[in-house]
PDB file of C-alpha atoms in Angstrom:
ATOM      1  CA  UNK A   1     -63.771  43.918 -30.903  1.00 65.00           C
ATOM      2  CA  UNK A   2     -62.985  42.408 -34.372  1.00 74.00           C
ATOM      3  CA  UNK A   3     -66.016  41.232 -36.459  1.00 92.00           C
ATOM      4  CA  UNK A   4     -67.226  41.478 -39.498  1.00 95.00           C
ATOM      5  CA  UNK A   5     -70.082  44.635 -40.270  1.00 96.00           C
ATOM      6  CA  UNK A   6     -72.725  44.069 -43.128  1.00 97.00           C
ATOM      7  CA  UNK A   7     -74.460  46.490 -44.105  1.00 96.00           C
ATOM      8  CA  UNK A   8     -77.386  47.877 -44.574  1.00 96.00           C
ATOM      9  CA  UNK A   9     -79.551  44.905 -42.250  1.00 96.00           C
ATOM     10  CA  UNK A  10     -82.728  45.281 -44.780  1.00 96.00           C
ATOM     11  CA  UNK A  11     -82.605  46.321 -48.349  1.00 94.00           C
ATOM     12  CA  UNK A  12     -85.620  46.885 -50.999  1.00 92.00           C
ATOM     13  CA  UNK A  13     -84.790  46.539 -54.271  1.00 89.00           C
ATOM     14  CA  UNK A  14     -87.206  47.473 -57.626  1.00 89.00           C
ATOM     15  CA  UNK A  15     -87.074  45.337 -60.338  1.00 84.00           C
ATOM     16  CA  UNK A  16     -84.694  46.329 -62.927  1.00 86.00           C
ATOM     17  CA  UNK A  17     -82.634  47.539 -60.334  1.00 91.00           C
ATOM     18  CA  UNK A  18     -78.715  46.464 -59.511  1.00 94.00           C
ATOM     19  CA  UNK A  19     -78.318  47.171 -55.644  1.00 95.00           C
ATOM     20  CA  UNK A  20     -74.722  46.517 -53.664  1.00 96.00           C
ATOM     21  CA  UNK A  21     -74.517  45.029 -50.284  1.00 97.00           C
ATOM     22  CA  UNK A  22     -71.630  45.709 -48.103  1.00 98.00           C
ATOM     23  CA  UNK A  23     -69.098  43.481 -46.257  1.00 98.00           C
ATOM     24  CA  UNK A  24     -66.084  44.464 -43.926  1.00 98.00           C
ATOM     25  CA  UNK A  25     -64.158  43.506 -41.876  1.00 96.00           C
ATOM     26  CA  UNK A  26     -61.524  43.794 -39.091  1.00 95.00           C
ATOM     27  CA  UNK A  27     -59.914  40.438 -38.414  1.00 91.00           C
ATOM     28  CA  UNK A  28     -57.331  40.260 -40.766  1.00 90.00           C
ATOM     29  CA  UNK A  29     -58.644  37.745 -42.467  1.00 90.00           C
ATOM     30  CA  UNK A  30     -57.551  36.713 -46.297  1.00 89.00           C
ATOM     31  CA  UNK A  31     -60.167  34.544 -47.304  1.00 90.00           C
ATOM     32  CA  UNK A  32     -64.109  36.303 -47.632  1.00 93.00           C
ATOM     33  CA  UNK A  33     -67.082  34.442 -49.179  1.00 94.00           C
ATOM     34  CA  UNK A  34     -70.332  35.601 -49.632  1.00 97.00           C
ATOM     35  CA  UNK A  35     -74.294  33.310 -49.186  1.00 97.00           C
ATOM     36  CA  UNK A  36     -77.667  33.241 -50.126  1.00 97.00           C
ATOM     37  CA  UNK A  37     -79.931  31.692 -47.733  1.00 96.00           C
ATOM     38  CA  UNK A  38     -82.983  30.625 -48.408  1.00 94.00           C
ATOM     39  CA  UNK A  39     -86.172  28.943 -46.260  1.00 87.00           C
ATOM     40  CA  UNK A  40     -85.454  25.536 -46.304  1.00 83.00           C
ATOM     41  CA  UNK A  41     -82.176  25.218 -48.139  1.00 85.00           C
ATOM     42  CA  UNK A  42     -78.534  25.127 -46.669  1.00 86.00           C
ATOM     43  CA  UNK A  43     -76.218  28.015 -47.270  1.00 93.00           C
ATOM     44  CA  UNK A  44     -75.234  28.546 -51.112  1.00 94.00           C
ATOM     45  CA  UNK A  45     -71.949  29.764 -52.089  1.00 94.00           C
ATOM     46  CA  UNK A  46     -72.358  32.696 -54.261  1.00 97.00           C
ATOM     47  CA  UNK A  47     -68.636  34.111 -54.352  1.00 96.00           C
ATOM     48  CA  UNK A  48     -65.022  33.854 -52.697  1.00 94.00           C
ATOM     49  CA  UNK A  49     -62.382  35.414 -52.334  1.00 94.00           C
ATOM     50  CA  UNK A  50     -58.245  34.179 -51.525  1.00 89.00           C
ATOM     51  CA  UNK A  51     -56.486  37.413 -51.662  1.00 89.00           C
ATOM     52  CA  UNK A  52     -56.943  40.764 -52.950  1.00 93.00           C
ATOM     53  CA  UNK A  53     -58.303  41.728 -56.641  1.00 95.00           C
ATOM     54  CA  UNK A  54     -58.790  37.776 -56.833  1.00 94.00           C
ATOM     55  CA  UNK A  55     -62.272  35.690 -56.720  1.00 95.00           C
ATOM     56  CA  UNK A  56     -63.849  32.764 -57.540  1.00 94.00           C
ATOM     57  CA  UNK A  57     -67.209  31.659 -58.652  1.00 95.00           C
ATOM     58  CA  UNK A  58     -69.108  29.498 -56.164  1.00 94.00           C
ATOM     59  CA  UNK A  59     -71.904  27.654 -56.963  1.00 91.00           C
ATOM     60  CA  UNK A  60     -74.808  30.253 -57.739  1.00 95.00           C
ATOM     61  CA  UNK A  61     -72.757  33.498 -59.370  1.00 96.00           C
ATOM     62  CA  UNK A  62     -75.386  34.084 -62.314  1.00 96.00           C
ATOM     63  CA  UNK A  63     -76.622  37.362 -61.626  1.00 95.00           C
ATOM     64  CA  UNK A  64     -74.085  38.570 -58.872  1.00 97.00           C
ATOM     65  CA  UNK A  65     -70.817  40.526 -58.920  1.00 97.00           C
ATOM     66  CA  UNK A  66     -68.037  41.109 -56.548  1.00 98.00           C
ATOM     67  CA  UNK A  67     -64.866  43.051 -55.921  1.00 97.00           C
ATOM     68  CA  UNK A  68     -61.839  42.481 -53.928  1.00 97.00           C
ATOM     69  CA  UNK A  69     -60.041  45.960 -53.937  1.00 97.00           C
ATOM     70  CA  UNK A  70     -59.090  46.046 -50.308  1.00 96.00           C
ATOM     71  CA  UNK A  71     -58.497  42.827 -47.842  1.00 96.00           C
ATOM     72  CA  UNK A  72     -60.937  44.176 -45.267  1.00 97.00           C
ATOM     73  CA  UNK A  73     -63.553  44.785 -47.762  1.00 98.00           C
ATOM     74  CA  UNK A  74     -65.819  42.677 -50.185  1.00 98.00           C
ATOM     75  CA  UNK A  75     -69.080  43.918 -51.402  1.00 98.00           C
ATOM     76  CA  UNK A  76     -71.830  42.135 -53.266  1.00 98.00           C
ATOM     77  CA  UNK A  77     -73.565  43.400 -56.201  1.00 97.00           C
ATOM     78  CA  UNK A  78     -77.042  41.848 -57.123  1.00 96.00           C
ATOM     79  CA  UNK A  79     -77.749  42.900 -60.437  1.00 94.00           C
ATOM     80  CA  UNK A  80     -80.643  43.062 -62.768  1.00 89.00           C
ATOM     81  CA  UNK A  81     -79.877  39.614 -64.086  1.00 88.00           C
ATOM     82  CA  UNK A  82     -80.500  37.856 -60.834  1.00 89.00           C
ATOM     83  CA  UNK A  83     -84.078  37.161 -61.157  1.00 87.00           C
ATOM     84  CA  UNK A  84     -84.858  35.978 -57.874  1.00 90.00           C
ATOM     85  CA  UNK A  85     -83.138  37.894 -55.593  1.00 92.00           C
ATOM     86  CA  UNK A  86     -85.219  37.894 -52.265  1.00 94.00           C
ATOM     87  CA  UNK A  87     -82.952  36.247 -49.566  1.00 95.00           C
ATOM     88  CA  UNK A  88     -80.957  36.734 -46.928  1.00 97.00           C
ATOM     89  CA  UNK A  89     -77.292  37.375 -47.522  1.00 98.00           C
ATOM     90  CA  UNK A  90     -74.439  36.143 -45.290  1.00 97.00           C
ATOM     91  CA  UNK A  91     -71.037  37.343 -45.576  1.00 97.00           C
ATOM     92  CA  UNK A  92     -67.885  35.233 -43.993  1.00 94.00           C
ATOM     93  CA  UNK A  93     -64.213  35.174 -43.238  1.00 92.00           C
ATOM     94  CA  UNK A  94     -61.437  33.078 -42.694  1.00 87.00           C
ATOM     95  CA  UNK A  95     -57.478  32.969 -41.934  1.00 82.00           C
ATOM     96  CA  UNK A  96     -57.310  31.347 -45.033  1.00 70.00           C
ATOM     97  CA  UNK A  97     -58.325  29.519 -47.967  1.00 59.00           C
ATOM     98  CA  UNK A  98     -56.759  26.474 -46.681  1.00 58.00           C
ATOM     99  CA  UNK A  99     -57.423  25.266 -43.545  1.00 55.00           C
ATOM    100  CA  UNK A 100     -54.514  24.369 -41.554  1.00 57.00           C
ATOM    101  CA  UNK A 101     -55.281  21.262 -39.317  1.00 54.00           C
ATOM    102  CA  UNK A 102     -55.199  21.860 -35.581  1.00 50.00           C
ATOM    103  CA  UNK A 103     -56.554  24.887 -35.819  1.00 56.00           C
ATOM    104  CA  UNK A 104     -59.982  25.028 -33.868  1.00 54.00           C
ATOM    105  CA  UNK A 105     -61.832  28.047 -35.812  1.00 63.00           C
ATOM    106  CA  UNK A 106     -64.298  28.207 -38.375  1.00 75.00           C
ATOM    107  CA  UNK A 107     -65.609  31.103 -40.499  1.00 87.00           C
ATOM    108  CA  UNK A 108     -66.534  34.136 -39.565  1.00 91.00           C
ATOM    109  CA  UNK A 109     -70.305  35.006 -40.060  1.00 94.00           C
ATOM    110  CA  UNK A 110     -71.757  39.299 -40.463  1.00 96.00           C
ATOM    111  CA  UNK A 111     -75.217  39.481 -39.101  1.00 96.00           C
ATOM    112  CA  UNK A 112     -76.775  39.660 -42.401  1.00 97.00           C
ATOM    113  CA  UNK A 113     -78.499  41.300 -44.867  1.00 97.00           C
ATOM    114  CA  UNK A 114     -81.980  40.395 -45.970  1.00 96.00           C
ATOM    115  CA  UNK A 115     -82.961  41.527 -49.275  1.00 95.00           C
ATOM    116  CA  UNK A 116     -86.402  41.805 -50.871  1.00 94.00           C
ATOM    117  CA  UNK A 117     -87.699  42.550 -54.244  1.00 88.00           C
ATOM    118  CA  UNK A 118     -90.640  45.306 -54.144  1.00 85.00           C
TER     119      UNK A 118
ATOM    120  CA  UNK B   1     -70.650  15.373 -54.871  1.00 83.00           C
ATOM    121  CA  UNK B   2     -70.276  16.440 -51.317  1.00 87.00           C
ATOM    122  CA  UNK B   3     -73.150  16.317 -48.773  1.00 92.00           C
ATOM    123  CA  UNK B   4     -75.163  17.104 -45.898  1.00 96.00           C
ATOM    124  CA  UNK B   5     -78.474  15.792 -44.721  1.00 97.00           C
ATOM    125  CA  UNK B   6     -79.352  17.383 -40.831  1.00 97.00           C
ATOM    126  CA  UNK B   7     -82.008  15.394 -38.676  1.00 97.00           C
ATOM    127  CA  UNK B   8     -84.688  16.093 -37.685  1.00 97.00           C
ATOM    128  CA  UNK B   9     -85.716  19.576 -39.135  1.00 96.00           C
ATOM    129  CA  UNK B  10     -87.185  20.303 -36.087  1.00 97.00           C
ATOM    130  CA  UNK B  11     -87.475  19.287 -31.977  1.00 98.00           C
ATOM    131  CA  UNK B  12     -89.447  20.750 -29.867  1.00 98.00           C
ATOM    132  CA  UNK B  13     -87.991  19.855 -25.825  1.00 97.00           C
ATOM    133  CA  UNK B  14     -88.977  20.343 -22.625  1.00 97.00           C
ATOM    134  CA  UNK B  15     -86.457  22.586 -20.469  1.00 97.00           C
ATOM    135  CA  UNK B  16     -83.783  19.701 -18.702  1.00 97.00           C
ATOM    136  CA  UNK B  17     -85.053  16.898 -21.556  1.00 97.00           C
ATOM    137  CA  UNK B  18     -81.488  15.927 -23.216  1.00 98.00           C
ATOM    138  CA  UNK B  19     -81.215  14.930 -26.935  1.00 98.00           C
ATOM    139  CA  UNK B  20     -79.291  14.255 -29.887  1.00 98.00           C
ATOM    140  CA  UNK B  21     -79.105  16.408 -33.914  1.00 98.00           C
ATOM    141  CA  UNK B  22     -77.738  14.271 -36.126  1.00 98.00           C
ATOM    142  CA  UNK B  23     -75.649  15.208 -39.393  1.00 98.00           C
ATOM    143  CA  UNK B  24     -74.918  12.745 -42.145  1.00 98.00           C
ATOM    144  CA  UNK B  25     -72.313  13.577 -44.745  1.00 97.00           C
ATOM    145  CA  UNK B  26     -70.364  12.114 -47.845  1.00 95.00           C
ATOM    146  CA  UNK B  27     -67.262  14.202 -48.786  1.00 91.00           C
ATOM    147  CA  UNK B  28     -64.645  13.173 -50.749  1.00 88.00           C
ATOM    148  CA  UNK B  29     -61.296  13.677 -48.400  1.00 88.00           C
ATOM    149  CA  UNK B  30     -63.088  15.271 -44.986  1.00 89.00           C
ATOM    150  CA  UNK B  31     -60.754  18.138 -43.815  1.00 87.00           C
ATOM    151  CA  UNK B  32     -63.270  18.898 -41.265  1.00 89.00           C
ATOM    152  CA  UNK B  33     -66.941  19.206 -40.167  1.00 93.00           C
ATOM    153  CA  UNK B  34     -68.167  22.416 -38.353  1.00 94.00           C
ATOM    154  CA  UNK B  35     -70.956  23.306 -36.476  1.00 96.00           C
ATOM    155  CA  UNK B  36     -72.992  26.787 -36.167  1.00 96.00           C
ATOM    156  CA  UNK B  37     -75.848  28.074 -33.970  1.00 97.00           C
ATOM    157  CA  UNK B  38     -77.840  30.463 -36.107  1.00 97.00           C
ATOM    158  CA  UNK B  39     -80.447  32.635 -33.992  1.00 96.00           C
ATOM    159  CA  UNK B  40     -83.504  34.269 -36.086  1.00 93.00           C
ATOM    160  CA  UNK B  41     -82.327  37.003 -38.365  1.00 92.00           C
ATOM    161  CA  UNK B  42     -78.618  36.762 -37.403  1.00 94.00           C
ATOM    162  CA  UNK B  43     -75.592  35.175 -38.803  1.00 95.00           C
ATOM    163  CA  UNK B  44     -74.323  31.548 -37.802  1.00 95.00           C
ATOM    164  CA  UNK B  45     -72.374  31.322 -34.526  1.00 94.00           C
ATOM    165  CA  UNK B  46     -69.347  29.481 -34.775  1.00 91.00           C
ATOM    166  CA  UNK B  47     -69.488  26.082 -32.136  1.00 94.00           C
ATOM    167  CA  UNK B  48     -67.393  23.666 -33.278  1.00 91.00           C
ATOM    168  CA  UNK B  49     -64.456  21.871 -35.728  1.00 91.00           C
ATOM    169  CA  UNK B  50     -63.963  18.205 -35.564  1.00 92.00           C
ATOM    170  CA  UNK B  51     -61.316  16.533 -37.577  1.00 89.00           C
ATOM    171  CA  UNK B  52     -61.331  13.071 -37.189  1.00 90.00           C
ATOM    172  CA  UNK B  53     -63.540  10.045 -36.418  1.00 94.00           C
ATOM    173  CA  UNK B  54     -63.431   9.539 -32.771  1.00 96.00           C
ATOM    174  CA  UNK B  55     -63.045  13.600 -32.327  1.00 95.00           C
ATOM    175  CA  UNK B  56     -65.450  14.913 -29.977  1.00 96.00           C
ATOM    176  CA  UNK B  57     -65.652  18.735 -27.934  1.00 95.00           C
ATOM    177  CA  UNK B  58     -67.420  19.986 -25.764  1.00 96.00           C
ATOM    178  CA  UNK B  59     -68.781  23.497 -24.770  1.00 93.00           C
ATOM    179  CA  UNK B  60     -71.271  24.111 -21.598  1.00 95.00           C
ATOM    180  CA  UNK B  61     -74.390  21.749 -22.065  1.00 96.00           C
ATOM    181  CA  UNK B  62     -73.313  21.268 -25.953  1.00 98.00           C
ATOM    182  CA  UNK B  63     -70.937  18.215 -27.158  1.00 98.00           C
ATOM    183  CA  UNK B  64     -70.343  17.149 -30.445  1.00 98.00           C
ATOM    184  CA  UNK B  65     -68.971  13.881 -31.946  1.00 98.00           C
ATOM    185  CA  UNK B  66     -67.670  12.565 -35.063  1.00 97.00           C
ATOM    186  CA  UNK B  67     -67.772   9.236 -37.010  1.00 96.00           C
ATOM    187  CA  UNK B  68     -66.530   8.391 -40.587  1.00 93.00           C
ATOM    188  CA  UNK B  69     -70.576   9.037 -41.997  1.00 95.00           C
ATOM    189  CA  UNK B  70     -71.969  11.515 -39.134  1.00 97.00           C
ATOM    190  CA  UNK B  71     -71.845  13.695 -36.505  1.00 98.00           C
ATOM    191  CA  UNK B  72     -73.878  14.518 -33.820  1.00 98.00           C
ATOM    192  CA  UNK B  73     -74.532  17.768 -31.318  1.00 98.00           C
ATOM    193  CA  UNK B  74     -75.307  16.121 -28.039  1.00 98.00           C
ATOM    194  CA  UNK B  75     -77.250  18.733 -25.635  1.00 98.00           C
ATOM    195  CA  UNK B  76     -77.135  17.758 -22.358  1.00 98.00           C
ATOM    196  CA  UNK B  77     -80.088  19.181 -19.974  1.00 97.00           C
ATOM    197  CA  UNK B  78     -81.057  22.323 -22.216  1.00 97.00           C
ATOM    198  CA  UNK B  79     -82.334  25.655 -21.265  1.00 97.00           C
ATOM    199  CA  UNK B  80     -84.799  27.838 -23.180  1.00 97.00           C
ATOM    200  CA  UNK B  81     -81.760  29.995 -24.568  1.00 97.00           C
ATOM    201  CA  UNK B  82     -80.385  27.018 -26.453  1.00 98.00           C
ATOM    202  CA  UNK B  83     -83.452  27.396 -29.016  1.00 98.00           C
ATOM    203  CA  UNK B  84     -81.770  28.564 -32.209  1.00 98.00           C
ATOM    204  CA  UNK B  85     -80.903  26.687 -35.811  1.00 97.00           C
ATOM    205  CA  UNK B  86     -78.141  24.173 -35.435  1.00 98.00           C
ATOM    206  CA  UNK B  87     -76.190  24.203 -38.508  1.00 97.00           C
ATOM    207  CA  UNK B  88     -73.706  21.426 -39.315  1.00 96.00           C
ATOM    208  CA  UNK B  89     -71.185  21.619 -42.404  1.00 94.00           C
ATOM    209  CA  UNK B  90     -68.297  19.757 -43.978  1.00 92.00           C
ATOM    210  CA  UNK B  91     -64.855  20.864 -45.965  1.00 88.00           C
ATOM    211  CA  UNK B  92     -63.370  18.429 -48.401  1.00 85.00           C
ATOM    212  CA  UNK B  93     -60.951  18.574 -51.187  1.00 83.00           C
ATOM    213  CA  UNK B  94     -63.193  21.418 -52.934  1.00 79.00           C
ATOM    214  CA  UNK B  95     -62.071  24.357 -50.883  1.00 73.00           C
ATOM    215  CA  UNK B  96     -65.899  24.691 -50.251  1.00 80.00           C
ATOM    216  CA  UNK B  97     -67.965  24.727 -47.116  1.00 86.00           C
ATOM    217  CA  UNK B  98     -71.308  22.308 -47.973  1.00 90.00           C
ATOM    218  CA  UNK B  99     -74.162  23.267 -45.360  1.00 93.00           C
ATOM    219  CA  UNK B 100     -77.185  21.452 -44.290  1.00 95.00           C
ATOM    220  CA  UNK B 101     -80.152  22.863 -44.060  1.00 95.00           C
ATOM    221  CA  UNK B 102     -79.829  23.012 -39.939  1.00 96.00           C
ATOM    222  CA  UNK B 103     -82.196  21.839 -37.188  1.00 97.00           C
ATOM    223  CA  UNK B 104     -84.646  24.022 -35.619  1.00 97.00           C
ATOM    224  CA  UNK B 105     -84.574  23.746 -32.074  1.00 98.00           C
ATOM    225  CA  UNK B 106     -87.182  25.117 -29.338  1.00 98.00           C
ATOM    226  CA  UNK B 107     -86.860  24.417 -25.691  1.00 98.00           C
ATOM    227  CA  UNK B 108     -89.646  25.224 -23.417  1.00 97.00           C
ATOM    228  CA  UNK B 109     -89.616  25.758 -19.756  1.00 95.00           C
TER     229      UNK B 109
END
């Protein structure tokens, strides 16, 4: 079955520390995003990505990095610089960037990763 | 700026008792409103898309309907495995899905 695998499910991280989360997947999908989520707040954009070794900022990039090397694959990188990093992360996919009308899907959710800050 | 306000933050129903989650939204140019179930620790589920005011799907006891300012998730006679986070979210002229903050749902038998 296609779906999208994050990985790992729980990660620790020490302060100081930059730690990577990982995001693939096998729908063929061109368009991945990444999300924070946090207790009482809707899903924030952190990153997105169109096509391959492209990406945009979304709306809370300080402190994260991303790469877009291969179409199945886009990992998150939570760096030192992130200074409140405890969350759970949500990676996505879609057909595409642009949403063609008429079309009855909707992104593509992973199962998560939840990081905390030890 | 787009936005989405979900209501209420939480309901609490008795197994069978039907009821209405409301989303209210302002987004400039509305290419469509979505919406997720999210069960504890896992990612969002996608439900539904509506394009247009007057739209409206349905899906086992779930329906959802859309006017120019909100949309609502009608669930008709619910069972305990409906409980979850409803999430509702909109797609305008950004490129950018907006969330709300969802609706915590528990249904007891």
């Amino acid at each position: 079955d296609g779906g999208i695998t994050q990985s790992p499910k729980y990660l620790f991280r020490k302060e100081g520390q930059n730690v990577t989360l990982s995001c693939e997947q096998n729908l063929n999908h061109d368009a991945m995003y990444w999300y924070r989520q946090d207790p009482g707040q809707g899903l924030r954009l952190i990153y997105y990505s169109q096509i391959v070794n492209d990406f945009q900022k979304g709306d809370i990039a300080e402190g994260y990095s991303v790469s877009r090397e291969k179409k199945e694959s886009f990992p998150l990188t939570v760096t030192s610089a992130q200074k409140n990093p405890t969350a759970f992360y949500l990676c996505a996919s879609s057909i595409d960037l642009f949403w063609d009308r008429g079309r009855d899907y909707g992104y593509t959710f992973g199962s998560g990763t939840r990081l905390t800050v030890v | 700026e787009d936005q989405v306000t979900q209501s209420p933050e939480a309901l609490r129903l008795q197994e069978g008792e039907s009821s209405s989650l409301n989303c209210s939204y302002t987004v400039s140019g509305l290419r469509g409103l979505f919406w997720y179930r999210q069960d504890p620790g896992k990612g969002p589920e996608f439900l539904f898309t509506l394009y247009s005011a007057g739209e409206e799907k349905e899906k086992e006891r779930l329906k959802a309907t859309l006017t120019k300012k909100e949309s609502f998730l009608h669930i008709t006679a619910p069972k305990p495995e409906d409980s979850a986070t409803y999430l509702c979210a909109v797609l305008g002229n950004t490129d950018k899905l907006i969330f709300g903050t969802g609706t915590r749902l528990q249904v007891f038998p």
